[in-house]
Tab-separated table of C-alpha atoms in Angstrom:
chain	number	residue	atom	x	y	z
L	45	UNK	CA	38.098	-40.224	46.953
L	46	UNK	CA	35.161	-38.442	45.350
L	47	UNK	CA	34.495	-36.501	48.541
L	48	UNK	CA	38.129	-35.408	48.625
L	49	UNK	CA	37.968	-34.181	45.019
L	50	UNK	CA	34.803	-32.248	45.743
L	51	UNK	CA	36.410	-30.676	48.786
L	52	UNK	CA	39.472	-29.647	46.791
L	53	UNK	CA	37.259	-28.171	44.029
L	54	UNK	CA	35.282	-26.222	46.606
L	55	UNK	CA	38.517	-24.950	48.137
L	56	UNK	CA	39.805	-23.809	44.742
L	57	UNK	CA	36.532	-22.052	43.979
L	58	UNK	CA	36.627	-20.321	47.350
L	59	UNK	CA	40.208	-19.208	46.735
L	60	UNK	CA	39.288	-17.923	43.290
L	61	UNK	CA	36.300	-16.049	44.666
L	62	UNK	CA	38.509	-14.561	47.370
L	63	UNK	CA	41.055	-13.451	44.809
L	64	UNK	CA	38.362	-11.862	42.662
L	65	UNK	CA	36.933	-10.128	45.701
L	66	UNK	CA	40.340	-8.798	46.691
L	67	UNK	CA	41.027	-7.667	43.100
L	68	UNK	CA	37.686	-5.902	42.973
L	69	UNK	CA	38.269	-4.267	46.352
L	70	UNK	CA	41.737	-3.149	45.284
L	71	UNK	CA	40.365	-1.670	42.048
L	72	UNK	CA	37.542	-0.068	44.006
L	73	UNK	CA	39.973	1.687	46.316
L	74	UNK	CA	41.939	2.932	43.313
L	75	UNK	CA	38.795	4.187	41.524
L	76	UNK	CA	37.399	5.881	44.651
L	77	UNK	CA	39.386	9.065	44.241
L	78	UNK	CA	37.625	11.029	46.990
L	79	UNK	CA	37.420	8.067	49.436
L	80	UNK	CA	33.693	8.475	49.995
L	81	UNK	CA	33.015	4.732	49.760
L	82	UNK	CA	31.324	4.759	46.358
L	83	UNK	CA	32.278	5.161	42.718
L	84	UNK	CA	30.583	7.966	40.824
L	85	UNK	CA	30.215	8.018	37.038
L	86	UNK	CA	33.120	10.476	36.770
L	87	UNK	CA	35.357	8.263	38.934
L	88	UNK	CA	34.335	5.172	36.961
L	89	UNK	CA	35.212	6.886	33.684
L	90	UNK	CA	38.621	8.069	34.897
L	91	UNK	CA	39.469	4.709	36.516
L	92	UNK	CA	38.544	2.590	33.487
L	93	UNK	CA	40.353	4.879	31.047
L	94	UNK	CA	43.486	4.545	33.146
L	95	UNK	CA	43.144	0.781	33.678
L	96	UNK	CA	42.135	-0.187	30.124
L	97	UNK	CA	44.111	2.532	28.311
L	98	UNK	CA	41.047	3.579	26.281
L	99	UNK	CA	38.814	6.608	25.942
L	100	UNK	CA	35.220	6.180	27.055
L	101	UNK	CA	32.248	8.306	26.168
L	102	UNK	CA	29.828	9.452	28.841
L	103	UNK	CA	27.177	7.293	27.150
L	104	UNK	CA	29.326	4.187	27.468
L	105	UNK	CA	30.076	4.932	31.124
L	106	UNK	CA	26.336	5.385	31.770
L	107	UNK	CA	25.668	1.988	30.148
L	108	UNK	CA	28.274	0.336	32.381
L	109	UNK	CA	26.874	2.062	35.442
L	110	UNK	CA	23.357	0.906	34.589
L	111	UNK	CA	24.589	-2.676	34.153
L	112	UNK	CA	26.299	-2.968	37.563
L	113	UNK	CA	24.434	-0.439	39.711
L	114	UNK	CA	22.041	-2.879	41.342
L	115	UNK	CA	20.744	-0.326	43.862
L	116	UNK	CA	20.043	2.227	41.131
L	117	UNK	CA	21.443	5.135	43.140
L	118	UNK	CA	23.760	6.274	40.355
L	119	UNK	CA	26.955	5.072	42.030
L	120	UNK	CA	28.744	1.765	42.630
L	121	UNK	CA	29.261	0.477	46.129
L	122	UNK	CA	31.893	-2.115	46.963
L	123	UNK	CA	29.423	-5.017	46.815
L	124	UNK	CA	28.343	-3.875	43.326
L	125	UNK	CA	31.814	-3.256	41.980
L	126	UNK	CA	33.042	-6.017	39.585
L	127	UNK	CA	36.564	-6.832	38.499
L	128	UNK	CA	38.351	-5.011	35.695
L	129	UNK	CA	37.968	-8.112	33.525
L	130	UNK	CA	34.218	-8.018	34.032
L	131	UNK	CA	34.195	-4.363	33.000
L	132	UNK	CA	36.258	-5.267	29.932
L	133	UNK	CA	33.917	-8.140	29.026
L	134	UNK	CA	30.888	-5.905	29.404
L	135	UNK	CA	32.493	-3.263	27.212
L	136	UNK	CA	33.207	-5.891	24.552
L	137	UNK	CA	29.613	-7.052	24.781
L	138	UNK	CA	28.314	-3.505	24.323
L	139	UNK	CA	30.597	-2.979	21.325
L	140	UNK	CA	29.414	-6.222	19.722
L	141	UNK	CA	25.811	-5.260	20.347
L	142	UNK	CA	26.331	-1.848	18.770
L	143	UNK	CA	28.046	-3.366	15.758
L	144	UNK	CA	25.163	-5.804	15.326
L	145	UNK	CA	22.671	-2.963	15.618
L	146	UNK	CA	24.630	-1.016	13.001
L	147	UNK	CA	24.609	-4.024	10.692
L	148	UNK	CA	20.870	-4.503	11.228
L	149	UNK	CA	20.239	-0.811	10.566
L	150	UNK	CA	22.318	-0.954	7.380
L	151	UNK	CA	20.423	-4.048	6.278
L	152	UNK	CA	17.061	-2.384	6.942
L	153	UNK	CA	18.197	0.726	5.078
L	154	UNK	CA	19.230	-1.406	2.108
L	155	UNK	CA	15.897	-3.231	2.136
L	156	UNK	CA	14.059	0.103	2.310
L	157	UNK	CA	16.112	1.409	-0.617
L	158	UNK	CA	15.363	-1.722	-2.623
L	159	UNK	CA	11.654	-1.347	-1.785
L	160	UNK	CA	11.700	2.240	-3.072
L	161	UNK	CA	13.452	1.155	-6.273
L	162	UNK	CA	10.929	-1.649	-6.730
L	163	UNK	CA	8.010	0.722	-6.148
L	164	UNK	CA	9.441	3.168	-8.683
L	165	UNK	CA	9.897	0.332	-11.169
L	166	UNK	CA	6.270	-0.672	-10.680
L	167	UNK	CA	5.187	2.922	-11.170
L	168	UNK	CA	6.830	2.813	-14.579
L	169	UNK	CA	4.675	-0.197	-15.443
L	170	UNK	CA	1.382	1.537	-14.718
L	171	UNK	CA	0.467	5.125	-15.554
L	172	UNK	CA	-1.281	6.392	-12.450
L	173	UNK	CA	0.155	9.881	-12.782
L	174	UNK	CA	-2.041	12.994	-12.579
L	175	UNK	CA	-3.726	13.455	-15.967
L	176	UNK	CA	-2.424	16.110	-18.335
L	177	UNK	CA	-4.799	18.496	-20.097
L	178	UNK	CA	-4.772	16.288	-23.180
L	179	UNK	CA	-5.492	13.227	-20.992
L	180	UNK	CA	-8.520	15.010	-19.545
L	181	UNK	CA	-9.913	15.726	-23.011
L	182	UNK	CA	-9.249	12.213	-24.310
L	183	UNK	CA	-10.842	10.698	-21.199
L	184	UNK	CA	-14.214	12.153	-22.240
L	185	UNK	CA	-14.296	10.418	-25.627
L	186	UNK	CA	-15.236	6.921	-24.315
L	187	UNK	CA	-18.571	8.291	-23.103
L	188	UNK	CA	-19.635	8.785	-26.732
L	189	UNK	CA	-20.182	5.016	-26.746
L	190	UNK	CA	-23.058	4.962	-24.196
L	191	UNK	CA	-24.332	8.312	-25.479
L	192	UNK	CA	-24.805	7.011	-29.031
L	193	UNK	CA	-26.322	3.743	-27.808
L	194	UNK	CA	-28.609	5.730	-25.507
L	195	UNK	CA	-29.952	8.059	-28.192
L	196	UNK	CA	-32.743	5.555	-28.762
L	197	UNK	CA	-34.178	6.635	-25.426
L	198	UNK	CA	-34.064	10.266	-26.496
L	199	UNK	CA	-36.194	9.874	-29.593
L	200	UNK	CA	-39.110	11.850	-28.136
L	201	UNK	CA	-36.953	14.679	-26.838
L	202	UNK	CA	-34.767	14.839	-29.936
L	203	UNK	CA	-37.724	14.728	-32.329
L	204	UNK	CA	-39.281	17.737	-30.648
L	205	UNK	CA	-35.967	19.646	-30.942
L	206	UNK	CA	-34.916	18.648	-34.426
L	207	UNK	CA	-33.746	22.171	-35.333
L	208	UNK	CA	-31.268	22.346	-32.445
L	209	UNK	CA	-27.663	22.359	-33.774
L	210	UNK	CA	-26.559	19.935	-31.066
L	211	UNK	CA	-29.316	17.525	-32.054
L	212	UNK	CA	-28.280	17.808	-35.686
L	213	UNK	CA	-24.636	17.037	-34.823
L	214	UNK	CA	-25.701	14.050	-32.720
L	215	UNK	CA	-27.882	12.796	-35.569
L	216	UNK	CA	-24.941	12.945	-37.980
L	217	UNK	CA	-22.609	11.154	-35.555
L	218	UNK	CA	-25.284	8.561	-34.791
L	219	UNK	CA	-25.853	7.913	-38.499
L	220	UNK	CA	-22.145	7.408	-39.066
L	221	UNK	CA	-21.918	5.168	-36.006
L	222	UNK	CA	-24.794	2.969	-37.175
L	223	UNK	CA	-23.419	2.827	-40.702
L	224	UNK	CA	-20.387	0.886	-39.445
L	225	UNK	CA	-21.121	-2.870	-39.467
L	226	UNK	CA	-21.074	-4.166	-35.904
L	227	UNK	CA	-20.097	-0.674	-34.749
L	228	UNK	CA	-21.322	-1.306	-31.203
L	229	UNK	CA	-19.319	-4.514	-30.835
L	230	UNK	CA	-16.230	-2.874	-32.318
L	231	UNK	CA	-16.518	0.046	-29.864
L	232	UNK	CA	-17.063	-2.353	-26.956
L	233	UNK	CA	-14.014	-4.496	-27.705
L	234	UNK	CA	-11.861	-1.477	-28.555
L	235	UNK	CA	-12.593	0.169	-25.205
L	236	UNK	CA	-12.119	-3.116	-23.353
L	237	UNK	CA	-8.745	-3.812	-24.997
L	238	UNK	CA	-7.413	-0.262	-24.739
L	239	UNK	CA	-8.362	-0.047	-21.065
L	240	UNK	CA	-5.891	-2.863	-20.466
L	241	UNK	CA	-2.997	-0.770	-21.770
L	242	UNK	CA	-1.345	0.309	-18.523
L	243	UNK	CA	0.717	2.987	-20.259
L	244	UNK	CA	-2.483	4.946	-20.901
L	245	UNK	CA	-3.299	7.379	-18.106
L	246	UNK	CA	-5.498	5.930	-15.371
L	247	UNK	CA	-8.265	8.511	-15.871
L	248	UNK	CA	-8.642	7.481	-19.517
L	249	UNK	CA	-8.561	3.765	-18.652
L	250	UNK	CA	-11.069	4.300	-15.859
L	251	UNK	CA	-13.486	6.150	-18.152
L	252	UNK	CA	-13.155	3.443	-20.811
L	253	UNK	CA	-14.242	0.824	-18.312
L	254	UNK	CA	-16.987	2.987	-16.850
L	255	UNK	CA	-18.339	3.819	-20.316
L	256	UNK	CA	-18.680	0.076	-20.950
L	257	UNK	CA	-20.581	-0.463	-17.704
L	258	UNK	CA	-22.869	2.511	-18.373
L	259	UNK	CA	-23.593	1.132	-21.835
L	260	UNK	CA	-24.399	-2.275	-20.367
L	261	UNK	CA	-26.748	-0.608	-17.881
L	262	UNK	CA	-28.733	0.798	-20.825
L	263	UNK	CA	-29.837	-2.752	-21.608
L	264	UNK	CA	-31.865	-2.895	-18.382
L	265	UNK	CA	-34.817	-0.689	-19.503
L	266	UNK	CA	-35.267	-2.810	-22.638
L	267	UNK	CA	-35.215	-5.973	-20.553
L	268	UNK	CA	-37.890	-4.558	-18.235
L	269	UNK	CA	-40.101	-3.655	-21.203
L	270	UNK	CA	-39.603	-7.076	-22.762
L	271	UNK	CA	-40.360	-8.820	-19.476
L	272	UNK	CA	-43.577	-6.798	-19.117
L	273	UNK	CA	-44.682	-7.873	-22.591
L	274	UNK	CA	-43.900	-11.524	-21.885
L	275	UNK	CA	-45.792	-11.494	-18.586
L	276	UNK	CA	-48.747	-9.733	-20.191
L	277	UNK	CA	-48.802	-12.288	-22.999
L	278	UNK	CA	-48.605	-15.164	-20.515
L	279	UNK	CA	-51.580	-13.687	-18.677
L	280	UNK	CA	-53.563	-13.555	-21.924
L	281	UNK	CA	-53.650	-9.777	-21.977
L	282	UNK	CA	-52.912	-8.481	-25.439
L	283	UNK	CA	-51.646	-5.136	-24.186
L	284	UNK	CA	-48.326	-3.384	-24.273
L	285	UNK	CA	-46.881	-0.563	-22.232
L	286	UNK	CA	-49.261	2.398	-22.412
L	287	UNK	CA	-47.904	5.117	-24.701
L	288	UNK	CA	-47.919	7.942	-22.101
L	289	UNK	CA	-46.020	5.697	-19.672
L	290	UNK	CA	-43.630	4.662	-22.425
L	291	UNK	CA	-42.870	8.312	-23.233
L	292	UNK	CA	-42.303	9.240	-19.591
L	293	UNK	CA	-40.123	6.195	-18.911
L	294	UNK	CA	-38.069	6.652	-22.085
L	295	UNK	CA	-37.496	10.341	-21.362
L	296	UNK	CA	-36.545	9.514	-17.764
L	297	UNK	CA	-33.928	7.003	-18.940
L	298	UNK	CA	-32.503	9.509	-21.409
L	299	UNK	CA	-32.426	12.286	-18.805
L	300	UNK	CA	-30.659	9.973	-16.341
L	301	UNK	CA	-28.119	9.064	-19.001
L	302	UNK	CA	-27.431	12.733	-19.756
L	303	UNK	CA	-26.978	13.494	-16.044
L	304	UNK	CA	-24.538	10.588	-15.674
L	305	UNK	CA	-22.539	11.630	-18.720
L	306	UNK	CA	-22.563	15.287	-17.633
L	307	UNK	CA	-21.167	14.331	-14.218
L	308	UNK	CA	-18.485	12.103	-15.778
L	309	UNK	CA	-17.541	14.791	-18.314
L	310	UNK	CA	-17.245	17.651	-15.829
L	311	UNK	CA	-15.359	15.504	-13.318
L	312	UNK	CA	-12.934	14.278	-15.993
L	313	UNK	CA	-12.288	17.791	-17.325
L	314	UNK	CA	-11.372	18.792	-13.777
L	315	UNK	CA	-8.994	15.830	-13.605
L	316	UNK	CA	-11.079	14.081	-10.951
L	317	UNK	CA	-11.916	10.411	-11.351
L	318	UNK	CA	-15.734	10.163	-11.753
L	319	UNK	CA	-16.092	7.363	-9.215
L	320	UNK	CA	-19.357	8.317	-7.543
L	321	UNK	CA	-21.839	6.464	-9.781
L	322	UNK	CA	-23.831	4.031	-7.615
L	323	UNK	CA	-22.916	0.360	-8.165
L	324	UNK	CA	-21.062	1.061	-11.425
L	325	UNK	CA	-18.089	3.065	-10.132
L	326	UNK	CA	-17.322	0.615	-7.335
L	327	UNK	CA	-17.227	-2.237	-9.814
L	328	UNK	CA	-14.978	-0.257	-12.153
L	329	UNK	CA	-12.608	0.680	-9.313
L	330	UNK	CA	-12.256	-2.986	-8.371
L	331	UNK	CA	-11.199	-3.863	-11.918
L	332	UNK	CA	-8.530	-1.162	-12.157
L	333	UNK	CA	-4.958	-2.495	-11.748
L	334	UNK	CA	-2.953	-1.054	-8.855
L	335	UNK	CA	0.745	-1.214	-7.967
L	336	UNK	CA	0.235	-3.947	-5.364
L	337	UNK	CA	-1.183	-6.214	-8.092
L	338	UNK	CA	2.339	-6.604	-9.522
L	339	UNK	CA	4.835	-9.053	-8.037
L	340	UNK	CA	8.519	-8.314	-7.470
L	341	UNK	CA	9.298	-9.350	-11.035
L	342	UNK	CA	6.795	-6.890	-12.503
L	343	UNK	CA	4.206	-9.528	-13.438
L	344	UNK	CA	0.538	-8.561	-13.154
L	345	UNK	CA	-1.395	-10.806	-10.785
L	346	UNK	CA	-5.190	-10.231	-10.546
L	347	UNK	CA	-6.597	-9.895	-6.999
L	348	UNK	CA	-8.355	-13.286	-7.105
L	349	UNK	CA	-5.137	-15.075	-8.133
L	350	UNK	CA	-3.168	-13.198	-5.444
L	351	UNK	CA	-5.694	-14.287	-2.804
L	352	UNK	CA	-5.282	-17.892	-3.925
L	353	UNK	CA	-1.476	-17.626	-3.727
L	354	UNK	CA	-1.637	-16.053	-0.260
L	355	UNK	CA	-3.981	-18.811	0.868
L	356	UNK	CA	-1.597	-21.489	-0.420
L	357	UNK	CA	1.327	-19.856	1.391
L	358	UNK	CA	-0.651	-19.850	4.657
L	359	UNK	CA	-1.603	-23.504	4.170
L	360	UNK	CA	2.036	-24.425	3.520
């Protein structure tokens, strides 16, 4: 019984295949307008338009030809020629594929538009615009902080030039600065807090942070001198730093400070971020907020916290 059923199924399949072959051969003969035994792209276009009652573009015909032209000779032979239904199915498949591609392209375009809107929104949160002329002038002011704290290293130079108007002005400003109780701490915290205001131009915020680091660096010479005294005392030598060496070292520190401040001032006036100070500028740049430090909701996330979140996502 089973063998009989299989035989009948095989017979039906053979009949169906024969019918499809005859239908394809019949369509082939109709499409082959010049009777040369093959279907060109022009003949395929004309035959399908007549059979399916549709208009086909040359691109669509080329896609159909590429799909069924197994030999790749640019024409369809009888053994390559499918039925009209197969052509219709392939056309439907191409249309669906194009529609999906159009939907994907529209989705990508929408995502790109949303990304641009998000980036613009983030730009409104942080002022990284080119500095205006007033921004350039204001950006210089923070460097008064390390300058006034560094005047102690200029005592030899300033004493010898006491009649210089610039020295006189600095002396007045320094006196006023020192007359303010905890003036140094107030300046430090003011610069630190204001540098966190992202609506202030980046150049000003950058110089606030760099002025703090330069001021901190001024502590180093005093630490070296103190360490020398401690070591000398531990060794039983009741000697301090020789005066000539003290004068040279103090003047060198003051000269270095003036060079640093001159570079920062000139660069800032030109609207260029003074980010070339060894060690200091790199540290300052790493502390400056950037657009990618904000999440999609506009919340500021420091780099170390972002790294932890990314690590957790990878672990999950």
